[in-house]
Short mmCIF file of C-alpha atoms and ligand atoms in Angstrom, two decimals:
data_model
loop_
_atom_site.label_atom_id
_atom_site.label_comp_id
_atom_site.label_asym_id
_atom_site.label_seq_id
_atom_site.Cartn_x
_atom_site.Cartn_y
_atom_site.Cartn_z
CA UNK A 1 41.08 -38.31 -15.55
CA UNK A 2 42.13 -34.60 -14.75
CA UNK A 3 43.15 -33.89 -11.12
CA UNK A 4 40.23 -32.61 -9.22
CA UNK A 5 40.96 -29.35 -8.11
CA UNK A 6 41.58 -28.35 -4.01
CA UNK A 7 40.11 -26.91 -2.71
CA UNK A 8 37.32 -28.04 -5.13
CA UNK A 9 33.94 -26.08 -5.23
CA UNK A 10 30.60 -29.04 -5.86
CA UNK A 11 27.35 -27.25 -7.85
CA UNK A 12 23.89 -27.88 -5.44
CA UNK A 13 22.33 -29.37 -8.42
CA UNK A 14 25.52 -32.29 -8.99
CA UNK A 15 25.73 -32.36 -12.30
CA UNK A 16 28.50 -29.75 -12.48
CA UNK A 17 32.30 -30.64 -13.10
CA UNK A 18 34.01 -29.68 -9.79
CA UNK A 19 35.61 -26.19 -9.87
CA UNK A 20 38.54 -24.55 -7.74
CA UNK A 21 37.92 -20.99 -6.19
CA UNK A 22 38.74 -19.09 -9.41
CA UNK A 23 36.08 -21.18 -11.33
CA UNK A 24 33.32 -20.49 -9.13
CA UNK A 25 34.23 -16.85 -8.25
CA UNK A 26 34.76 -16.30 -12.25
CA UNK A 27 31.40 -18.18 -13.21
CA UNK A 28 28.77 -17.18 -10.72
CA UNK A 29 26.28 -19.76 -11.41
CA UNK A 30 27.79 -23.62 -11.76
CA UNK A 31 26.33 -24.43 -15.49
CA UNK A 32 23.80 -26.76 -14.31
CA UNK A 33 21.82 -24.34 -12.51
CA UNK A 34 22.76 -24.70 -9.19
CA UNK A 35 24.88 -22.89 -6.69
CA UNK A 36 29.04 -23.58 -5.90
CA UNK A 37 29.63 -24.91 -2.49
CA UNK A 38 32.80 -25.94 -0.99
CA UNK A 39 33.07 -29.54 -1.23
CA UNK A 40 34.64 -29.51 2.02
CA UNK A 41 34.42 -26.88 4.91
CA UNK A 42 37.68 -25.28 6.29
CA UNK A 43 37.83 -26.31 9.44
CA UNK A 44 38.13 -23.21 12.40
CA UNK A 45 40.13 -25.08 14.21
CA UNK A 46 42.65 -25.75 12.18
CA UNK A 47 42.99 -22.47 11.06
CA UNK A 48 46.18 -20.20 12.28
CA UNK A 49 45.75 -17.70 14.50
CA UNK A 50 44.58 -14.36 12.97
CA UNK A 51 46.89 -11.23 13.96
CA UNK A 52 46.75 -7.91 12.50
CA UNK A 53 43.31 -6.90 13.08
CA UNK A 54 40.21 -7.38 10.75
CA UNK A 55 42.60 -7.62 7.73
CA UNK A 56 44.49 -10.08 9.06
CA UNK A 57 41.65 -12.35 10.25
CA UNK A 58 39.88 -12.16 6.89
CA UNK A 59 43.13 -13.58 5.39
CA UNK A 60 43.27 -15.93 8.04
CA UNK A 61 39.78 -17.00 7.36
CA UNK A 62 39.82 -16.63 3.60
CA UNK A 63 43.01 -18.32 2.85
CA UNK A 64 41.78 -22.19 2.91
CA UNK A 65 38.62 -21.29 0.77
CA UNK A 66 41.52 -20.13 -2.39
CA UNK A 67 44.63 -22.68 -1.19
CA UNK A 68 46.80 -21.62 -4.33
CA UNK A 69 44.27 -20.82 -7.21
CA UNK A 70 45.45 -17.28 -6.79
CA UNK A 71 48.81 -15.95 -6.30
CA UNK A 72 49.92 -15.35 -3.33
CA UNK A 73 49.97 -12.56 -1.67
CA UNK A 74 46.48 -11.77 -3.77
CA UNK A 75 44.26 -12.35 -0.54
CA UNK A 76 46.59 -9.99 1.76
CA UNK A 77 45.93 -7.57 -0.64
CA UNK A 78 42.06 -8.10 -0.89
CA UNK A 79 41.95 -8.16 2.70
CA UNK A 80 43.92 -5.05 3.24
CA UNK A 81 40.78 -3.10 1.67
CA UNK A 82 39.22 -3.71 5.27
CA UNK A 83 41.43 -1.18 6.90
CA UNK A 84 42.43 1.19 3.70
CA UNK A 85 38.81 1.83 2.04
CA UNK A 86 37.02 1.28 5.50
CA UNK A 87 36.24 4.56 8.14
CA UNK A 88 36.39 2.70 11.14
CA UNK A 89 39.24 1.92 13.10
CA UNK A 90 37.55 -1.58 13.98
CA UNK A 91 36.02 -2.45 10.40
CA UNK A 92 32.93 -3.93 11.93
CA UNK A 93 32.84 -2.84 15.55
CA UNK A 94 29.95 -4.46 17.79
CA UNK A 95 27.72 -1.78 20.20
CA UNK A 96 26.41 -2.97 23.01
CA UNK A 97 22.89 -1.19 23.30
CA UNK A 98 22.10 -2.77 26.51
CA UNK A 99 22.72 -5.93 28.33
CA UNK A 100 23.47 -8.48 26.39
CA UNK A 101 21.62 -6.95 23.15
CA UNK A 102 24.20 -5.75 20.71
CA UNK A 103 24.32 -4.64 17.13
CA UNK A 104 27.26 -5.44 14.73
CA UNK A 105 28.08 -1.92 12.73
CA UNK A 106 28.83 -3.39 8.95
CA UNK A 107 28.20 -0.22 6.93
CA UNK A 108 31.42 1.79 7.88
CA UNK A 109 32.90 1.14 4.07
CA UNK A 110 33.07 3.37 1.25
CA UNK A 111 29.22 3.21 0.25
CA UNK A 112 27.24 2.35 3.72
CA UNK A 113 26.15 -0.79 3.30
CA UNK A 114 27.24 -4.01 4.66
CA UNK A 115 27.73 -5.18 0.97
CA UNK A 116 31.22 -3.43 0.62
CA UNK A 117 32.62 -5.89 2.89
CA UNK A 118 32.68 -8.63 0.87
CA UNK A 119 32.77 -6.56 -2.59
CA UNK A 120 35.81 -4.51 -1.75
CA UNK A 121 37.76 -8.39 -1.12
CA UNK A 122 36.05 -10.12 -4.53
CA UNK A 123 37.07 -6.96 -6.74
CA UNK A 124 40.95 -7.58 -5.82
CA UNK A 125 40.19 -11.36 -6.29
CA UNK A 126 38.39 -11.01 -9.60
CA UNK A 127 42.11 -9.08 -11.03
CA UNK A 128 44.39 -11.01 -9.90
CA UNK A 129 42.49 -14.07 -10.97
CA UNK A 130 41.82 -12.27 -14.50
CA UNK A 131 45.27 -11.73 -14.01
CA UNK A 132 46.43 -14.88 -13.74
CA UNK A 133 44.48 -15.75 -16.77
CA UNK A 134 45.61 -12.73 -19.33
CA UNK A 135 41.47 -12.68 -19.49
CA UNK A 136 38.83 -9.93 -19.38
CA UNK A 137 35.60 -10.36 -17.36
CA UNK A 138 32.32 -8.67 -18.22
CA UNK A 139 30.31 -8.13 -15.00
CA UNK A 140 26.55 -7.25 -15.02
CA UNK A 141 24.56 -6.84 -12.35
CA UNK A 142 21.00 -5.76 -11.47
CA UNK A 143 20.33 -3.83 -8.35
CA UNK A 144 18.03 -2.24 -6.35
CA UNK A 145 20.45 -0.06 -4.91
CA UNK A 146 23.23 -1.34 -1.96
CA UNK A 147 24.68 -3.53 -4.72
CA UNK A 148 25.22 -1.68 -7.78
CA UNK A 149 26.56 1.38 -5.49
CA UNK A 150 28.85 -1.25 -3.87
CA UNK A 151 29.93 -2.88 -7.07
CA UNK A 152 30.60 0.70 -8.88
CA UNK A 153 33.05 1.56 -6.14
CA UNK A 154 34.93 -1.42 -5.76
CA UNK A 155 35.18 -2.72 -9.05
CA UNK A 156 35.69 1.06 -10.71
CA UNK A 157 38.81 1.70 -12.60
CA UNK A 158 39.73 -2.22 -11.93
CA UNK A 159 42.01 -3.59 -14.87
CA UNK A 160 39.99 -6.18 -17.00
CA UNK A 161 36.73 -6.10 -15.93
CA UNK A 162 33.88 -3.76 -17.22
CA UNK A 163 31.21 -3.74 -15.21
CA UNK A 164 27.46 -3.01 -16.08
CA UNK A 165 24.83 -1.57 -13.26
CA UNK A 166 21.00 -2.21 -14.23
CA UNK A 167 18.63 -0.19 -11.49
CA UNK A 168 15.12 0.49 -11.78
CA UNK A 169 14.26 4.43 -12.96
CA UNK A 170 13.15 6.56 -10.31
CA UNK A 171 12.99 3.50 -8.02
CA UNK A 172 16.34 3.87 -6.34
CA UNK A 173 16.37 6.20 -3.48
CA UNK A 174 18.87 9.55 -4.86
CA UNK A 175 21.89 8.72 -2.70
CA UNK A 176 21.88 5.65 -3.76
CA UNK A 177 21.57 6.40 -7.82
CA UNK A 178 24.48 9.16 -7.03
CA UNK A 179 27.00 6.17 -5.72
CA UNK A 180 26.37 4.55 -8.40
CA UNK A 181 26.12 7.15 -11.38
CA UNK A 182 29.23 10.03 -10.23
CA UNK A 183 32.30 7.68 -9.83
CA UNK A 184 33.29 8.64 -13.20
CA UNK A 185 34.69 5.47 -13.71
CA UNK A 186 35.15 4.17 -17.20
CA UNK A 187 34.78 1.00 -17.14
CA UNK A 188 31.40 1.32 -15.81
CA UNK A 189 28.41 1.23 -17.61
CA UNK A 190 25.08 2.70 -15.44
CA UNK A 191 21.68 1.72 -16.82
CA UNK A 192 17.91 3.16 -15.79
CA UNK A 193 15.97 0.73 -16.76
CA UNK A 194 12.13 1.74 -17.57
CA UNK A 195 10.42 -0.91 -15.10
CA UNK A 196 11.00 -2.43 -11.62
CA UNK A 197 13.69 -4.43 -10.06
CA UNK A 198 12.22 -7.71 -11.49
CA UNK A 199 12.91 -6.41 -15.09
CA UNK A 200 16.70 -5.61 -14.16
CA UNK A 201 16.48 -9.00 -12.60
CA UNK A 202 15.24 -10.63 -15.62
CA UNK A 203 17.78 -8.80 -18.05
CA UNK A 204 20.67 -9.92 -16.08
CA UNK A 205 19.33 -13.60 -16.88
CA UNK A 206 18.84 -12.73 -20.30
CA UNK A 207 22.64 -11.27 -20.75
CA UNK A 208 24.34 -13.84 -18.69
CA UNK A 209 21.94 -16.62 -21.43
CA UNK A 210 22.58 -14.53 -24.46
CA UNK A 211 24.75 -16.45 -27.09
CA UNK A 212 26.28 -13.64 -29.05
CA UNK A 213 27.34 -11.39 -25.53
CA UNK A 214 29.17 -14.54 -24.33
CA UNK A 215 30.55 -16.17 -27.36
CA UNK A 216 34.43 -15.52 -26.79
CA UNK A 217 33.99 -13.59 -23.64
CA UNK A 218 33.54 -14.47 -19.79
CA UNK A 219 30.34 -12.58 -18.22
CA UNK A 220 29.28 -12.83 -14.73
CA UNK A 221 27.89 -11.84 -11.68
CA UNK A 222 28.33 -10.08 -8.65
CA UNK A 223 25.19 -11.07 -6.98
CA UNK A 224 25.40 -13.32 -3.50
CA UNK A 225 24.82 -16.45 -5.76
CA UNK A 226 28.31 -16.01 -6.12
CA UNK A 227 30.23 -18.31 -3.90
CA UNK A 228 33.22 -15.33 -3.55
CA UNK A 229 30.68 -13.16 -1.90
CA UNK A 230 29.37 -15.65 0.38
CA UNK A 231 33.09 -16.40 1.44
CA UNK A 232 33.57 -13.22 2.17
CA UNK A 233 30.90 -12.21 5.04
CA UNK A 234 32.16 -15.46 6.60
CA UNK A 235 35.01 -13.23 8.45
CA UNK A 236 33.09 -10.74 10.82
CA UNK A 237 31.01 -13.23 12.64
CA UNK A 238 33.95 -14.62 13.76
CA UNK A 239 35.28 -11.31 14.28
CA UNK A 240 31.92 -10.41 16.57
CA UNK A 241 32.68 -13.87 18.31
CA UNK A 242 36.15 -12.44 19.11
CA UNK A 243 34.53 -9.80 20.74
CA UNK A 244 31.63 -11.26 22.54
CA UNK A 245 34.49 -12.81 24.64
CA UNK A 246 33.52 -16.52 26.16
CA UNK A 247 29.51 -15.68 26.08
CA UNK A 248 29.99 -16.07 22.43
CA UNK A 249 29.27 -19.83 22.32
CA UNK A 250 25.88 -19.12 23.62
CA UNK A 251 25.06 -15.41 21.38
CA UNK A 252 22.76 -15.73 19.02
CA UNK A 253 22.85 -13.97 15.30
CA UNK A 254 19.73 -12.29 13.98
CA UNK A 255 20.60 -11.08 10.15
CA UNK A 256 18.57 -8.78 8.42
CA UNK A 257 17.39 -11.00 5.33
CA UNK A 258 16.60 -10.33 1.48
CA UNK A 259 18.82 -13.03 -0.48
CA UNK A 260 19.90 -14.89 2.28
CA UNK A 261 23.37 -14.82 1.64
CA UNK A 262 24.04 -12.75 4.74
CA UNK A 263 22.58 -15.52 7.29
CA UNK A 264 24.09 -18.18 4.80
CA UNK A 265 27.30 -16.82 6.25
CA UNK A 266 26.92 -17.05 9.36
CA UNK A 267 25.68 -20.58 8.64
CA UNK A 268 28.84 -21.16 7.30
CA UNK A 269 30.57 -19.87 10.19
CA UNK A 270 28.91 -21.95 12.71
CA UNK A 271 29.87 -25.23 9.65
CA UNK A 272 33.21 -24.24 10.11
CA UNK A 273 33.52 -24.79 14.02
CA UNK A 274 32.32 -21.24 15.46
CA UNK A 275 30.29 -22.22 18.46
CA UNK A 276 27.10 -20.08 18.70
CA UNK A 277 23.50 -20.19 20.41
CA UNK A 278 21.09 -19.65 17.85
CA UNK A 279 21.12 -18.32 14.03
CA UNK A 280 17.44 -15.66 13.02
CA UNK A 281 16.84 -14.83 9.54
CA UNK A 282 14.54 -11.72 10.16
CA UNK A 283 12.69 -10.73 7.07
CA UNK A 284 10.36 -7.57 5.92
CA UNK A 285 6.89 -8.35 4.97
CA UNK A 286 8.43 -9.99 1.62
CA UNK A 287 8.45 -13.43 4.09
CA UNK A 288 8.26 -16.32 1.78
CA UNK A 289 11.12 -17.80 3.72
CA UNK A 290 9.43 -17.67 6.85
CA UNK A 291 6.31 -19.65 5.56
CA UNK A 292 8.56 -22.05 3.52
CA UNK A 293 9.79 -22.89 7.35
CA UNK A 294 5.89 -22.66 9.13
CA UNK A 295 4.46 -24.80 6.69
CA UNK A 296 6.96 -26.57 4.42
CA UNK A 297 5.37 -25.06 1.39
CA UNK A 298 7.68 -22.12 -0.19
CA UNK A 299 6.39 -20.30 -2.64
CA UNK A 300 7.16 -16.97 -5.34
CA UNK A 301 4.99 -14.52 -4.00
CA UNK A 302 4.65 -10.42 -5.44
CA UNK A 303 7.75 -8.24 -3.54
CA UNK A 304 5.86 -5.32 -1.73
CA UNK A 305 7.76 -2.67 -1.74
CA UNK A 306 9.12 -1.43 1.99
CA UNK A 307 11.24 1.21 3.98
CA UNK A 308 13.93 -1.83 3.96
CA UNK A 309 14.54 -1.88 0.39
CA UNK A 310 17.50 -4.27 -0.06
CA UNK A 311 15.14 -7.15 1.40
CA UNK A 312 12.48 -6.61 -0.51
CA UNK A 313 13.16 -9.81 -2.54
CA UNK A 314 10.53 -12.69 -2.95
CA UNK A 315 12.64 -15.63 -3.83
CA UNK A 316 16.04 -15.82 -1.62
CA UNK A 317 18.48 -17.08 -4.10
CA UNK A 318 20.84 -18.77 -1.20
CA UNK A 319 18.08 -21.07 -0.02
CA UNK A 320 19.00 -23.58 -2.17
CA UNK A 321 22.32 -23.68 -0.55
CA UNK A 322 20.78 -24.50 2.77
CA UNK A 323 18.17 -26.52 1.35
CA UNK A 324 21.37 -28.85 -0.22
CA UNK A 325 23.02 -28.73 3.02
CA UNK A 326 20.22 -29.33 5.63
CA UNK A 327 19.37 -32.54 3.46
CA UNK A 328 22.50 -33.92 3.89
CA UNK A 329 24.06 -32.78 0.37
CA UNK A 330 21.12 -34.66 -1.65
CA UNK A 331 21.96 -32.99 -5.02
CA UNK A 332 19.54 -35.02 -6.56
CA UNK A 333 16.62 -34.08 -4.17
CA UNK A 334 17.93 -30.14 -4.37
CA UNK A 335 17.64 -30.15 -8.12
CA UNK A 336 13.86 -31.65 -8.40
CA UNK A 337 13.09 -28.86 -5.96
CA UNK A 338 14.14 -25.71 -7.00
CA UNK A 339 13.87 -26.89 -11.16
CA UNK A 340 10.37 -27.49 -9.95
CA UNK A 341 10.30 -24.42 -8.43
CA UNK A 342 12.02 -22.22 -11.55
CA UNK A 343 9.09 -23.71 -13.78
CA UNK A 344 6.19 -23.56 -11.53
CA UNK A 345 7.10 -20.76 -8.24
CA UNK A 346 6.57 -23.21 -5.58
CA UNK A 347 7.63 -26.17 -3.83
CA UNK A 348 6.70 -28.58 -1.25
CA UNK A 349 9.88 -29.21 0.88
CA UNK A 350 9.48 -32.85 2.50
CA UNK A 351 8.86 -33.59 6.37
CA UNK A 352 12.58 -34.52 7.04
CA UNK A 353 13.89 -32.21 5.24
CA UNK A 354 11.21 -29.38 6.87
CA UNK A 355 12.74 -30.46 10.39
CA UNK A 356 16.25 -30.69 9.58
CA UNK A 357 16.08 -26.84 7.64
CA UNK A 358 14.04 -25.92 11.46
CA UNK A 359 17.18 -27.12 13.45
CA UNK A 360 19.48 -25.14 11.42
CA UNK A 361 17.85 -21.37 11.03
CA UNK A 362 15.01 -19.89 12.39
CA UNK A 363 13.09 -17.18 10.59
CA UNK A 364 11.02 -14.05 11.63
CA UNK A 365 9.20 -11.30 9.94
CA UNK A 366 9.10 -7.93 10.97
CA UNK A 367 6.28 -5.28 10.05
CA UNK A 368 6.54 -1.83 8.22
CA UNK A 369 4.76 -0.74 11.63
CA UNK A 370 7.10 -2.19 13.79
CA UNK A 371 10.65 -1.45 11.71
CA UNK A 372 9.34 2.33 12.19
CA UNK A 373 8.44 1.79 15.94
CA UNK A 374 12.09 0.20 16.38
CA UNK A 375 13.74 3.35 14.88
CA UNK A 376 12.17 5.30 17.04
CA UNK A 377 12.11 3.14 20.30
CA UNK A 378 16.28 2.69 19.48
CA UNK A 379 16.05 6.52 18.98
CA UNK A 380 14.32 7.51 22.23
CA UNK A 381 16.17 4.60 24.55
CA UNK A 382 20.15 4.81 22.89
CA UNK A 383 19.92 8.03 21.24
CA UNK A 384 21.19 6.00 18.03
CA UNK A 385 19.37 6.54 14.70
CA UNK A 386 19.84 3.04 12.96
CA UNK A 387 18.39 2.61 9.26
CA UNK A 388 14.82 0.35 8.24
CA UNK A 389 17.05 -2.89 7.32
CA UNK A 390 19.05 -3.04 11.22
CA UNK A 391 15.78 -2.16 12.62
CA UNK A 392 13.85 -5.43 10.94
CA UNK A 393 16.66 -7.25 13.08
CA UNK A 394 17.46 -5.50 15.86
CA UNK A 395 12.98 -5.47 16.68
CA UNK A 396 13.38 -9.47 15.99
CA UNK A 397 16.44 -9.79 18.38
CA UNK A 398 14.01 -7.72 21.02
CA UNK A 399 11.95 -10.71 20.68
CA UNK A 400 14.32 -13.57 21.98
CA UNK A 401 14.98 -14.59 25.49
CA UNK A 402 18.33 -12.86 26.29
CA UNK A 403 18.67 -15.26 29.34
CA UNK A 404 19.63 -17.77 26.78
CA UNK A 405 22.79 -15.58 25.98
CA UNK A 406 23.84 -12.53 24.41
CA UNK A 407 22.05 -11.31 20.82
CA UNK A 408 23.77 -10.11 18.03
CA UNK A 409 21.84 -7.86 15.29
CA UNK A 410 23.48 -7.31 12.09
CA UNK A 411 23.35 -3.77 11.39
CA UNK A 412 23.77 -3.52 7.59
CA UNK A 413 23.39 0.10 6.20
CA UNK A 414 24.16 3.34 7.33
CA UNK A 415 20.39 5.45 8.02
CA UNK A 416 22.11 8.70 6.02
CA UNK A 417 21.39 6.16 2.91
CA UNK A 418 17.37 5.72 3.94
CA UNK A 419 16.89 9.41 4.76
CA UNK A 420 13.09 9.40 3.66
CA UNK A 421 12.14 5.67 6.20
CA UNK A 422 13.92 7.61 8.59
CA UNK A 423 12.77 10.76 8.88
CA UNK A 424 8.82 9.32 8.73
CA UNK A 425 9.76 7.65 11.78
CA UNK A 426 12.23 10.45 13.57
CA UNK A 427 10.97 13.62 12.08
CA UNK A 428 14.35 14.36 10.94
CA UNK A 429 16.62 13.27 8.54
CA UNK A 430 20.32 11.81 9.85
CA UNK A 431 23.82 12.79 9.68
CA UNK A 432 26.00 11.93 6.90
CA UNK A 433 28.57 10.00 7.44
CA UNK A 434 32.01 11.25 5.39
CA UNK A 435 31.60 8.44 2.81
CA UNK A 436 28.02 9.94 1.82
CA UNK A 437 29.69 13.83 1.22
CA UNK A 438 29.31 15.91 -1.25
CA UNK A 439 27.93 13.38 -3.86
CA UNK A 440 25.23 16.36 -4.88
CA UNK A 441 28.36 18.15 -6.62
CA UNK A 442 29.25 15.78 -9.19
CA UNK A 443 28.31 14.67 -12.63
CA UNK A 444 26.29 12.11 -13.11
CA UNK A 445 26.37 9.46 -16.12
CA UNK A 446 24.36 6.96 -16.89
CA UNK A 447 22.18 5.75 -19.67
CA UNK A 448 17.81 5.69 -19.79
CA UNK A 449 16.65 2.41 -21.71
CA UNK A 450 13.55 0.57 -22.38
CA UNK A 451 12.86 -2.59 -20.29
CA UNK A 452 14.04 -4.79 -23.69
CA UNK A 453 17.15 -7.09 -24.28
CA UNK A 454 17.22 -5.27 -27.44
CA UNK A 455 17.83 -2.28 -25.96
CA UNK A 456 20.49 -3.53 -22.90
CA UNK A 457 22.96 -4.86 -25.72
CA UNK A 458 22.62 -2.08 -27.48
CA UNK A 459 23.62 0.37 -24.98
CA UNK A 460 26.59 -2.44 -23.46
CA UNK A 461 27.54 -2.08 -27.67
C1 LIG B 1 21.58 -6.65 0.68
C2 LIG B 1 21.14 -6.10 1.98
C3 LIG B 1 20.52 -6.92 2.95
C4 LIG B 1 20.14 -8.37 2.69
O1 LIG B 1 21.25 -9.22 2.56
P1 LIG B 1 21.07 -10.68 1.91
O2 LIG B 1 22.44 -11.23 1.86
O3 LIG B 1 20.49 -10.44 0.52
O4 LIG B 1 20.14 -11.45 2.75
C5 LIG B 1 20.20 -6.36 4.18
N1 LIG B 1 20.45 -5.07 4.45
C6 LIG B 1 21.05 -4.25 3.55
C7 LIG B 1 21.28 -2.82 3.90
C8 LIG B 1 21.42 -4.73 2.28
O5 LIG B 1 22.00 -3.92 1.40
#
């Protein structure tokens, strides 16, 4: 029998040959399906002492996840992204708007978005574990905007990987098609797909399925089903715990929700020993999650399009991984659900499991009406413009009983990236911050093709 690997990464679904970090970061999806989680948690505790700011507590915190399937020395250097790429002095400072009601700033990297954090780390990762290999690593990813703009700039110009963007044409808001489309970097490939962010979604699938694009060749993801991204918004919680002093242990987290893998982090966190009071997922109206926990029934519904974008996702790919953990790691019971609900777009979730998902997370939606009235009532009280995606948390954190202890609301995207949401609500459009400059001035490069696998491999060549 070969030595299982340590530490060893188990699929949700259980019928996956165990993995070490370079496997699941490499793969994406385990091959049955299912979703890598670590088949043991790193324990906080037992962790050394961070020092040397938010780079040196990501390493800290990172380090046990890899043990030595890198080199060393590669998560330093991943980590060190969070002060050289990042335009705040603090990475991911936390504002106190009033008492006890703060907001944790996560868009101060190069494209805005909270999504660099973790993207800048896997990029660095990715090489040296390609590296380590002497392999290549086709990436291809569908977006509705934070990602692919994320993904561009961190994995741009990166030896051995060639990365492909799908968006939506015309359905990207312009800053965001400009991050993504003026980096000039080669080994990106930018496609405007002619449909919505479901057919991106569904020619990802296709690709990552297609016999002849992975004969020979490793292709993946960059999505948050990808256990490396997960891992790497575990770090600022704790860093936001740091700061909260000793009312930590009672603050609660309210994370602005789409996939999931966000909150699933903070989950994580609180797995790993970080004592906390209470952990929101606050959705848009695209609320499927908060049904599946009213009512135990989740099901697929149609996305509606909102100001908050990046959540506008129907089925949140990480809720398997809670689902698997909330029922005790029943891999068996995981995989009935969720290949019930892949064939059919729904799925009955059982009474004990129901409760046991209840104690872990809550989850709130938040109205188009009230993520513009929380713009402006943040506007008018704090003078701080925040952007549609904070605002869906920062209303739901307005909404718990801050006697309990302090509330934390992820703020995940600068408002200079949502100009249009925000000025509807303001009247005027924000500041840019230096990371959104001058992107007007450059050339742009990407590729128009028909909603057809057809026509994605032909334009990948
Ligand atoms: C991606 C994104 C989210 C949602 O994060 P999940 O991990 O998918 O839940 C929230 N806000 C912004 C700005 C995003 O880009």
């Amino acid at each position: 029998m070969a030595a299982s690997p340590f530490p060893a990464y188990v699929s949700t679904r259980g019928s996956s040959p165990d993995v070490d970090f370079v496997g699941a970061l490499l793969a994406g999806v385990a091959p049955d399906g299912g979703l890598y989680v670590p088949a043991l948690w790193p324990d906080l505790r037992e962790t050394p002492a961070p020092s040397g700011g938010a780079a040196g507590m990501a390493n800290a915190i990172l380090a046990p996840f890899i043990g030595d399937a890198l080199e060393a020395g590669a998560v330093g250097r991943a980590a060190a992204r969070l002060k050289d790429q990042f335009f705040h002095p603090e990475t991911t400072p936390l504002v106190e708007l009033e008492p006890d009601l703060f907001v944790l700033e996560l868009f101060h990297g190069p494209t805005a978005a909270f999504k660099d954090y973790a993207m800048q780390m896997v990029a660095v990762l990715a090489k040296a574990a390609l590296a380590g290999l002497g392999e290549r690593l086709l990436l291809v990813t569908a977006t509705s905007g934070d990602t692919g703009a994320a993904a561009v700039r961190a994995f741009g110009g990166m030896d051995r990987i060639d990365l492909v963007v799908l968006h939506p044409l015309g359905r990207v808001s312009p800053v965001q098609r400009l991050q993504m489309t003026t980096t000039g970097a080669a080994n990106v490939l930018n496609l405007a797909v002619r449909g919505d962010f479901d057919d991106c979604q569904r020619l990802v699938k296709g690709l990552l399925a297609h016999r002849a694009l992975t004969a020979g060749r490793r292709v993946s993801s960059v999505n948050s089903i990808n256990w490396a991204r997960l891992a790497g918004q575990i770090p600022y919680y704790i860093g936001a715990a740091g700061a909260l002093g000793s009312a930590a242990s009672k603050a609660t987290y309210v994370v602005p929700t789409g996939n999931f893998g966000d909150a699933f982090a903070g989950w994580a966190a609180r797995r790993m020993g970080l004592p906390m009071g209470g952990l929101v997922a606050a959705t848009n109206e695209n609320d499927a999650l908060v049904r599946a926990l009213e009512t135990g029934f989740y099901e697929r519904a149609h996305a509606v399009p909102t100001t908050s974008v990046s959540m506008d996702v129907q089925a949140p790919s990480n809720f398997e991984r809670l689902v698997f953990e909330a029922s005790g790691r029943d891999s068996a019971l995981t995989r009935g659900l969720f290949e019930d609900f892949a064939r059919h777009g729904r799925m009955t979730l059982p009474a004990e499991l129901l409760a046991a998902l209840r104690r872990e997370v809550s989850a709130v939606s938040v109205s188009e009406a009230e993520t513009a009235e929380e713009i402006a009532r943040t506007y008018g009280e704090t003078g701080r413009v925040i952007c549609p995606h904070t605002a869906v948390a920062l209303h739901a954190a307005r909404r718990l009983d801050r006697s309990a202890g302090p509330v934390v609301a992820l703020s995940t995207a600068h408002p200079a990236k949502f100009p249009e949401a925000v000025e509807a609500a303001l009247g005027f459009v924000p500041e840019r911050p230096p990371q959104l400059d001058g992107l007007e001035g450059r050339t742009e490069v990407f590729e128009t093709v028909d909603p057809t696998l057809a026509a994605v491999l032909a334009a990948i060549g």
